[in-house]
């Protein structure tokens, strides 16, 4: 494998890689920086600006499962569309770590029986969509190839 020369330090919020004498390969980096337990605190919007939500990572298998669960078929089994609200709810319920809409204690506190009811009771419809989008963005679904390439050039 060819080493990258003339690069002293590449910095990131989570790690520092030194090149030349202590070359680290992409495989080395990926092996020590898995994504299964990544989290991030976010502010959802102006209404909830004083509170942080904690979101977490999603696996490919989880994403595929949510997509399959949200398919709406006709009587012949043909796919008609995807239930986008159900998809958003699945993403939030399973990847919003705080508040935890799967917590029986939290659901009881807000007077509902299911996570779906809880979401509808405490969040506006647009907030549900925005929160789902933030979780998807955190999991890499916002990266525009041109933006990535521009960042890499700098």
mmCIF file of C-alpha atoms in Angstrom:
data_model
loop_
_atom_site.group_PDB
_atom_site.id
_atom_site.type_symbol
_atom_site.label_atom_id
_atom_site.label_comp_id
_atom_site.label_asym_id
_atom_site.label_seq_id
_atom_site.Cartn_x
_atom_site.Cartn_y
_atom_site.Cartn_z
ATOM 1 C CA UNK A 1 0.000 0.000 0.000
ATOM 2 C CA UNK A 2 1.345 3.391 -0.951
ATOM 3 C CA UNK A 3 1.813 5.877 1.907
ATOM 4 C CA UNK A 4 0.600 9.456 1.670
ATOM 5 C CA UNK A 5 3.592 11.794 2.036
ATOM 6 C CA UNK A 6 3.850 15.483 2.928
ATOM 7 C CA UNK A 7 0.779 15.515 5.098
ATOM 8 C CA UNK A 8 1.564 16.167 8.714
ATOM 9 C CA UNK A 9 -1.745 16.141 10.569
ATOM 10 C CA UNK A 10 -5.349 15.657 9.566
ATOM 11 C CA UNK A 11 -7.741 16.771 12.303
ATOM 12 C CA UNK A 12 -11.317 15.864 13.072
ATOM 13 C CA UNK A 13 -13.467 16.483 16.143
ATOM 14 C CA UNK A 14 -13.100 12.869 17.229
ATOM 15 C CA UNK A 15 -9.588 11.896 16.209
ATOM 16 C CA UNK A 16 -6.194 13.026 15.083
ATOM 17 C CA UNK A 17 -4.244 11.167 12.406
ATOM 18 C CA UNK A 18 -0.515 11.703 11.996
ATOM 19 C CA UNK A 19 0.979 10.758 8.617
ATOM 20 C CA UNK A 20 4.583 10.052 7.564
ATOM 21 C CA UNK A 21 6.203 8.030 10.376
ATOM 22 C CA UNK A 22 2.946 6.841 11.937
ATOM 23 C CA UNK A 23 0.826 6.218 8.851
ATOM 24 C CA UNK A 24 -2.706 5.054 9.534
ATOM 25 C CA UNK A 25 -4.712 3.446 6.773
ATOM 26 C CA UNK A 26 -8.387 3.900 6.083
ATOM 27 C CA UNK A 27 -8.902 0.315 7.247
ATOM 28 C CA UNK A 28 -7.138 1.095 10.556
ATOM 29 C CA UNK A 29 -9.307 4.152 11.065
ATOM 30 C CA UNK A 30 -12.574 2.390 10.228
ATOM 31 C CA UNK A 31 -11.706 -0.572 12.448
ATOM 32 C CA UNK A 32 -11.295 1.724 15.447
ATOM 33 C CA UNK A 33 -14.111 4.188 14.677
ATOM 34 C CA UNK A 34 -17.252 2.112 14.190
ATOM 35 C CA UNK A 35 -20.562 3.933 13.889
ATOM 36 C CA UNK A 36 -22.972 1.702 15.781
ATOM 37 C CA UNK A 37 -23.048 3.755 18.987
ATOM 38 C CA UNK A 38 -22.663 7.312 17.750
ATOM 39 C CA UNK A 39 -24.920 9.922 19.326
ATOM 40 C CA UNK A 40 -25.497 13.641 18.987
ATOM 41 C CA UNK A 41 -27.413 16.247 20.951
ATOM 42 C CA UNK A 42 -29.563 18.491 18.767
ATOM 43 C CA UNK A 43 -31.890 21.447 19.110
ATOM 44 C CA UNK A 44 -35.054 20.717 17.143
ATOM 45 C CA UNK A 45 -36.525 24.178 16.605
ATOM 46 C CA UNK A 46 -37.396 27.552 18.116
ATOM 47 C CA UNK A 47 -40.280 26.206 20.219
ATOM 48 C CA UNK A 48 -37.989 23.683 21.914
ATOM 49 C CA UNK A 49 -34.763 25.707 21.754
ATOM 50 C CA UNK A 50 -34.083 25.357 25.492
ATOM 51 C CA UNK A 51 -34.038 21.559 25.304
ATOM 52 C CA UNK A 52 -31.710 19.071 23.650
ATOM 53 C CA UNK A 53 -32.801 15.856 22.010
ATOM 54 C CA UNK A 54 -30.266 13.009 21.841
ATOM 55 C CA UNK A 55 -30.276 11.051 18.599
ATOM 56 C CA UNK A 56 -28.398 7.879 17.684
ATOM 57 C CA UNK A 57 -27.074 5.910 14.781
ATOM 58 C CA UNK A 58 -28.997 3.536 12.556
ATOM 59 C CA UNK A 59 -27.858 0.358 10.821
ATOM 60 C CA UNK A 60 -28.552 -0.607 7.247
ATOM 61 C CA UNK A 61 -30.681 -3.535 8.452
ATOM 62 C CA UNK A 62 -32.800 -1.200 10.575
ATOM 63 C CA UNK A 63 -33.334 1.183 7.659
ATOM 64 C CA UNK A 64 -34.372 -1.672 5.361
ATOM 65 C CA UNK A 65 -36.746 -3.002 8.025
ATOM 66 C CA UNK A 66 -38.444 0.414 8.401
ATOM 67 C CA UNK A 67 -38.769 0.767 4.639
ATOM 68 C CA UNK A 68 -40.417 -2.663 4.347
ATOM 69 C CA UNK A 69 -42.791 -1.959 7.242
ATOM 70 C CA UNK A 70 -43.971 1.240 5.567
ATOM 71 C CA UNK A 71 -44.840 -0.149 2.151
ATOM 72 C CA UNK A 72 -48.519 0.129 1.260
ATOM 73 C CA UNK A 73 -49.721 -2.483 -1.216
ATOM 74 C CA UNK A 74 -52.926 -2.939 -3.152
ATOM 75 C CA UNK A 75 -55.030 -6.130 -2.980
ATOM 76 C CA UNK A 76 -52.847 -7.776 -5.611
ATOM 77 C CA UNK A 77 -49.672 -7.091 -3.630
ATOM 78 C CA UNK A 78 -48.391 -4.319 -5.857
ATOM 79 C CA UNK A 79 -46.572 -1.502 -4.111
ATOM 80 C CA UNK A 80 -48.664 1.660 -4.136
ATOM 81 C CA UNK A 81 -46.594 3.977 -1.944
ATOM 82 C CA UNK A 82 -44.634 4.309 1.282
ATOM 83 C CA UNK A 83 -46.304 5.567 4.468
ATOM 84 C CA UNK A 84 -43.924 8.460 5.167
ATOM 85 C CA UNK A 85 -45.434 9.337 8.557
ATOM 86 C CA UNK A 86 -45.074 5.758 9.778
ATOM 87 C CA UNK A 87 -41.482 5.780 8.515
ATOM 88 C CA UNK A 88 -40.767 9.009 10.437
ATOM 89 C CA UNK A 89 -42.299 7.548 13.585
ATOM 90 C CA UNK A 90 -40.216 4.353 13.328
ATOM 91 C CA UNK A 91 -37.041 6.373 12.839
ATOM 92 C CA UNK A 92 -37.804 8.602 15.830
ATOM 93 C CA UNK A 93 -39.004 5.906 18.208
ATOM 94 C CA UNK A 94 -35.945 3.758 17.523
ATOM 95 C CA UNK A 95 -33.223 6.412 17.190
ATOM 96 C CA UNK A 96 -34.295 9.210 19.504
ATOM 97 C CA UNK A 97 -32.485 8.294 22.686
ATOM 98 C CA UNK A 98 -33.764 11.215 24.754
ATOM 99 C CA UNK A 99 -36.577 11.666 25.328
ATOM 100 C CA UNK A 100 -37.262 7.957 25.056
ATOM 101 C CA UNK A 101 -40.673 7.355 23.491
ATOM 102 C CA UNK A 102 -40.348 3.628 24.246
ATOM 103 C CA UNK A 103 -40.169 4.296 27.981
ATOM 104 C CA UNK A 104 -43.336 3.166 29.767
ATOM 105 C CA UNK A 105 -42.643 5.752 32.467
ATOM 106 C CA UNK A 106 -42.439 8.600 29.935
ATOM 107 C CA UNK A 107 -45.548 7.423 28.081
ATOM 108 C CA UNK A 108 -47.447 7.258 31.370
ATOM 109 C CA UNK A 109 -46.236 10.750 32.269
ATOM 110 C CA UNK A 110 -47.734 12.154 29.061
ATOM 111 C CA UNK A 111 -50.884 10.037 29.361
ATOM 112 C CA UNK A 112 -50.613 7.736 26.345
ATOM 113 C CA UNK A 113 -50.155 4.021 25.692
ATOM 114 C CA UNK A 114 -47.960 3.865 22.588
ATOM 115 C CA UNK A 115 -44.896 5.668 21.269
ATOM 116 C CA UNK A 116 -46.888 6.796 18.218
ATOM 117 C CA UNK A 117 -49.532 8.367 20.431
ATOM 118 C CA UNK A 118 -46.775 10.014 22.456
ATOM 119 C CA UNK A 119 -45.185 11.594 19.405
ATOM 120 C CA UNK A 120 -48.537 12.965 18.253
ATOM 121 C CA UNK A 121 -49.348 14.324 21.692
ATOM 122 C CA UNK A 122 -46.151 16.259 22.374
ATOM 123 C CA UNK A 123 -44.789 17.132 18.914
ATOM 124 C CA UNK A 124 -46.387 19.004 16.040
ATOM 125 C CA UNK A 125 -46.641 17.091 12.757
ATOM 126 C CA UNK A 126 -43.899 19.253 11.238
ATOM 127 C CA UNK A 127 -41.699 18.668 14.273
ATOM 128 C CA UNK A 128 -42.067 14.911 13.831
ATOM 129 C CA UNK A 129 -40.961 15.237 10.214
ATOM 130 C CA UNK A 130 -38.099 17.598 11.114
ATOM 131 C CA UNK A 131 -36.875 15.309 13.889
ATOM 132 C CA UNK A 132 -36.925 12.300 11.579
ATOM 133 C CA UNK A 133 -35.007 14.310 8.970
ATOM 134 C CA UNK A 134 -32.383 15.305 11.549
ATOM 135 C CA UNK A 135 -31.919 11.677 12.539
ATOM 136 C CA UNK A 136 -31.567 10.683 8.883
ATOM 137 C CA UNK A 137 -29.127 13.547 8.301
ATOM 138 C CA UNK A 138 -27.070 12.405 11.301
ATOM 139 C CA UNK A 139 -26.930 8.971 9.692
ATOM 140 C CA UNK A 140 -25.455 10.351 6.483
ATOM 141 C CA UNK A 141 -28.474 10.978 4.294
ATOM 142 C CA UNK A 142 -27.714 14.654 3.681
ATOM 143 C CA UNK A 143 -24.218 14.468 2.285
ATOM 144 C CA UNK A 144 -24.100 15.950 -1.175
ATOM 145 C CA UNK A 145 -21.219 14.483 -3.161
ATOM 146 C CA UNK A 146 -20.064 17.919 -4.315
ATOM 147 C CA UNK A 147 -19.973 19.177 -0.706
ATOM 148 C CA UNK A 148 -17.912 16.148 0.339
ATOM 149 C CA UNK A 149 -15.508 16.686 -2.556
ATOM 150 C CA UNK A 150 -15.148 20.398 -1.745
ATOM 151 C CA UNK A 151 -14.408 19.598 1.914
ATOM 152 C CA UNK A 152 -11.833 17.023 0.865
ATOM 153 C CA UNK A 153 -10.033 19.545 -1.352
ATOM 154 C CA UNK A 154 -9.596 21.997 1.555
#
